[in-house]
Tab-separated table of C-alpha atoms in Angstrom:
chain	number	residue	atom	x	y	z
O	1	MET	CA	57.614	-41.693	-3.389
O	2	GLN	CA	58.293	-39.723	-6.520
O	3	ARG	CA	56.527	-40.282	-9.761
O	4	PRO	CA	58.469	-40.598	-12.941
O	5	LYS	CA	58.785	-37.323	-14.904
O	6	ASN	CA	57.428	-38.893	-18.078
O	7	LEU	CA	54.137	-39.723	-16.377
O	8	MET	CA	53.765	-36.145	-15.089
O	9	LYS	CA	54.338	-34.715	-18.554
O	10	LYS	CA	51.664	-36.977	-20.000
O	11	MET	CA	49.149	-35.962	-17.348
O	12	ASN	CA	49.868	-32.285	-17.777
O	13	PHE	CA	49.483	-32.579	-21.522
O	14	LYS	CA	46.044	-34.177	-21.162
O	15	ILE	CA	44.885	-31.732	-18.496
O	16	LYS	CA	45.982	-28.521	-20.291
O	17	PRO	CA	43.304	-28.709	-23.032
O	18	PHE	CA	40.683	-29.290	-20.354
O	19	TYR	CA	41.771	-26.158	-18.406
O	20	PHE	CA	41.893	-24.124	-21.592
O	21	LEU	CA	38.363	-25.251	-22.563
O	22	PHE	CA	37.095	-24.631	-19.018
O	23	PHE	CA	38.649	-21.135	-18.988
O	24	ILE	CA	37.089	-20.201	-22.362
O	25	LEU	CA	33.631	-21.568	-21.488
O	26	GLY	CA	33.717	-20.078	-17.990
O	27	PHE	CA	34.772	-16.663	-19.255
O	28	THR	CA	32.084	-16.454	-21.931
O	29	SER	CA	29.276	-17.751	-19.730
O	30	CYS	CA	30.096	-15.277	-16.930
O	31	GLN	CA	30.101	-12.270	-19.214
O	32	THR	CA	26.976	-10.115	-18.714
O	33	LEU	CA	26.127	-7.393	-21.162
O	34	GLU	CA	24.684	-4.128	-19.893
O	35	PRO	CA	21.523	-3.046	-21.715
O	36	GLU	CA	21.976	-0.082	-24.022
O	37	ASP	CA	18.869	1.554	-22.513
O	38	PRO	CA	19.007	1.625	-18.670
O	39	ARG	CA	15.194	1.271	-18.527
O	40	GLN	CA	15.583	-2.248	-19.952
O	41	SER	CA	17.274	-3.321	-16.731
O	42	ILE	CA	14.007	-2.900	-14.810
O	43	PRO	CA	12.217	-6.233	-15.149
O	44	GLY	CA	8.872	-5.984	-16.889
O	45	ARG	CA	6.225	-3.316	-17.145
O	46	LYS	CA	2.619	-3.113	-16.092
O	47	LEU	CA	-0.227	-1.132	-17.656
O	48	TYR	CA	-2.708	0.944	-15.673
O	49	TYR	CA	-5.894	1.532	-17.627
O	50	ASN	CA	-8.726	3.824	-16.473
O	51	GLU	CA	-11.646	3.720	-18.893
O	52	PRO	CA	-13.990	6.182	-17.083
O	53	LEU	CA	-11.284	8.871	-17.075
O	54	LYS	CA	-10.002	7.865	-20.523
O	55	PHE	CA	-6.273	7.338	-19.883
O	56	SER	CA	-3.600	4.689	-19.496
O	57	PHE	CA	0.100	4.552	-18.652
O	58	SER	CA	2.792	1.951	-18.132
O	59	TYR	CA	5.117	1.703	-15.167
O	60	PRO	CA	7.995	-0.509	-14.035
O	61	ASN	CA	6.850	-3.840	-12.591
O	62	ILE	CA	8.875	-3.257	-9.420
O	63	LEU	CA	6.765	-0.273	-8.298
O	64	ASN	CA	3.748	-0.466	-6.014
O	65	ILE	CA	0.591	1.231	-7.244
O	66	LYS	CA	-2.038	2.659	-4.907
O	67	ILE	CA	-5.307	3.928	-6.362
O	68	GLU	CA	-7.856	6.001	-4.471
O	69	ASP	CA	-11.225	6.885	-5.939
O	70	LYS	CA	-12.013	10.472	-4.931
O	71	SER	CA	-15.198	10.862	-6.937
O	72	VAL	CA	-17.837	13.184	-5.530
O	73	ALA	CA	-21.398	13.420	-6.793
O	74	GLY	CA	-20.731	11.298	-9.870
O	75	THR	CA	-17.664	13.265	-11.004
O	76	PRO	CA	-14.807	10.811	-11.681
O	77	ASP	CA	-11.662	11.784	-9.806
O	78	VAL	CA	-8.778	9.487	-9.042
O	79	LEU	CA	-5.503	9.644	-7.183
O	80	VAL	CA	-2.759	7.237	-8.301
O	81	ASN	CA	0.501	6.870	-6.351
O	82	LEU	CA	3.542	4.930	-7.566
O	83	SER	CA	6.269	4.085	-5.043
O	84	TYR	CA	9.079	1.619	-4.498
O	85	PRO	CA	8.372	-1.345	-2.179
O	86	GLY	CA	9.008	-0.468	1.460
O	87	ASN	CA	8.882	3.263	0.747
O	88	GLU	CA	5.561	5.089	0.868
O	89	TYR	CA	7.129	8.260	-0.554
O	90	PRO	CA	5.580	8.501	-4.054
O	91	ILE	CA	7.716	8.719	-7.166
O	92	LEU	CA	4.660	9.839	-9.092
O	93	GLU	CA	1.265	11.082	-8.026
O	94	LEU	CA	-1.423	11.455	-10.690
O	95	SER	CA	-4.688	13.147	-9.841
O	96	THR	CA	-7.650	14.314	-11.879
O	97	HIS	CA	-9.623	17.453	-11.138
O	98	ALA	CA	-12.378	19.675	-12.464
O	99	ILE	CA	-11.057	22.481	-14.668
O	100	SER	CA	-11.992	25.046	-12.000
O	101	TRP	CA	-9.070	23.744	-9.858
O	102	ILE	CA	-6.360	25.159	-12.165
O	103	GLU	CA	-5.419	28.174	-10.021
O	104	SER	CA	-5.329	26.231	-6.743
O	105	LEU	CA	-2.987	23.657	-8.351
O	106	LYS	CA	-0.578	26.503	-9.167
O	107	ASP	CA	-0.562	27.930	-5.615
O	108	SER	CA	2.881	26.590	-4.699
O	109	LEU	CA	4.497	27.368	-8.081
O	110	ILE	CA	8.156	28.385	-7.855
O	111	PRO	CA	8.490	31.559	-9.968
O	112	GLY	CA	10.579	31.222	-13.123
O	113	THR	CA	10.117	27.453	-13.522
O	114	GLU	CA	7.049	27.411	-15.786
O	115	GLY	CA	7.244	25.893	-19.274
O	116	THR	CA	5.250	23.753	-21.706
O	117	ILE	CA	5.538	20.148	-22.887
O	118	LYS	CA	3.400	17.661	-24.803
O	119	ILE	CA	1.579	14.787	-23.098
O	120	ASP	CA	0.236	12.392	-25.738
O	121	ASP	CA	0.319	15.275	-28.265
O	122	VAL	CA	-1.699	17.564	-25.950
O	123	ARG	CA	-0.073	20.796	-24.728
O	124	ALA	CA	0.601	20.784	-20.985
O	125	ILE	CA	2.157	23.227	-18.546
O	126	LYS	CA	4.980	22.176	-16.273
O	127	PHE	CA	6.592	23.928	-13.348
O	128	ASP	CA	8.276	23.245	-10.038
O	129	ILE	CA	6.366	23.477	-6.778
O	130	ALA	CA	7.677	24.047	-3.278
O	131	MET	CA	6.752	21.382	-0.729
O	132	ASP	CA	7.290	21.204	2.999
O	133	ASP	CA	7.275	18.205	5.332
O	134	ASP	CA	9.109	16.979	8.431
O	135	ARG	CA	12.316	16.632	6.336
O	136	GLY	CA	12.287	20.290	5.295
O	137	ILE	CA	11.450	22.266	2.182
O	138	PHE	CA	12.018	20.654	-1.215
O	139	SER	CA	10.707	20.933	-4.771
O	140	LYS	CA	8.865	18.610	-7.111
O	141	GLN	CA	7.843	18.899	-10.704
O	142	ARG	CA	4.163	19.387	-11.533
O	143	ILE	CA	2.618	18.870	-14.956
O	144	ILE	CA	-0.984	19.872	-15.717
O	145	VAL	CA	-2.696	18.805	-18.913
O	146	ARG	CA	-6.259	19.806	-19.806
O	147	ASN	CA	-8.154	17.276	-21.904
O	148	LEU	CA	-11.620	15.734	-22.155
O	149	GLY	CA	-13.051	18.400	-19.819
O	150	ARG	CA	-10.699	17.492	-16.942
O	151	LEU	CA	-7.300	18.395	-15.527
O	152	TYR	CA	-4.740	15.589	-15.301
O	153	VAL	CA	-2.051	16.523	-12.761
O	154	PHE	CA	1.311	14.735	-12.452
O	155	THR	CA	3.527	15.478	-9.450
O	156	GLY	CA	6.951	13.897	-8.834
O	157	ASN	CA	10.642	13.831	-9.684
O	158	GLY	CA	13.297	11.676	-11.307
O	159	GLU	CA	13.867	9.421	-14.293
O	160	THR	CA	11.092	6.983	-13.406
O	161	PHE	CA	8.645	9.892	-13.089
O	162	ASP	CA	9.664	11.121	-16.563
O	163	GLU	CA	9.387	7.604	-17.989
O	164	VAL	CA	5.839	7.088	-16.676
O	165	VAL	CA	4.714	10.550	-17.849
O	166	LYS	CA	6.048	9.788	-21.357
O	167	SER	CA	4.014	6.541	-21.450
O	168	PHE	CA	0.738	8.347	-20.549
O	169	LYS	CA	-1.902	8.038	-23.282
O	170	PHE	CA	-5.427	9.331	-23.607
O	171	ILE	CA	-7.984	6.745	-24.688
O	172	PRO	CA	-9.858	8.099	-27.706
O	173	GLU	CA	-13.609	8.447	-27.366
O	174	GLU	CA	-15.490	5.927	-29.470
O	175	GLU	CA	-17.640	7.533	-32.062
O	176	GLU	CA	-21.324	6.638	-32.182
O	177	PRO	CA	-22.194	4.758	-35.375
O	178	LEU	CA	-24.447	6.738	-37.714
O	179	GLU	CA	-27.907	5.269	-38.166
O	180	GLU	CA	-28.991	4.751	-41.719
């Protein structure tokens, strides 16, 4: 059985605006805009705050943080590792040391890679170090900043490493109120 052509034209006329509206709404609701800053695509940030050692930094919410207290005889030392879930290979390792450790931290320095940068407006040295494991020999970046009578040592590579290092802040010492 065939339908009359007039009926088909009427149905098509009524359906066309619906398809047009559906197409426009569907197209605009499916459009996703890329963030201008790629770091904005990582959902959320967390803050690590260490009052005894007077520092803080922020890191992407997706990363796992592992903190080990390495203090000996009342000297505050800490080792912080940041890694992606399911991967124990650290993106960033932050350790604190007594100032006397400076030369031993430079032992594996790759000649010709040394330079200076600022960490929270404090001058720091940066260089590449040679590392060796079961995968072979590779390099990582090391940054050493001396502040508050301690060495703060960053070791790692990549954009996330750079992002976390840039967020690092020293917590100012509170001044004792003067007695009157």
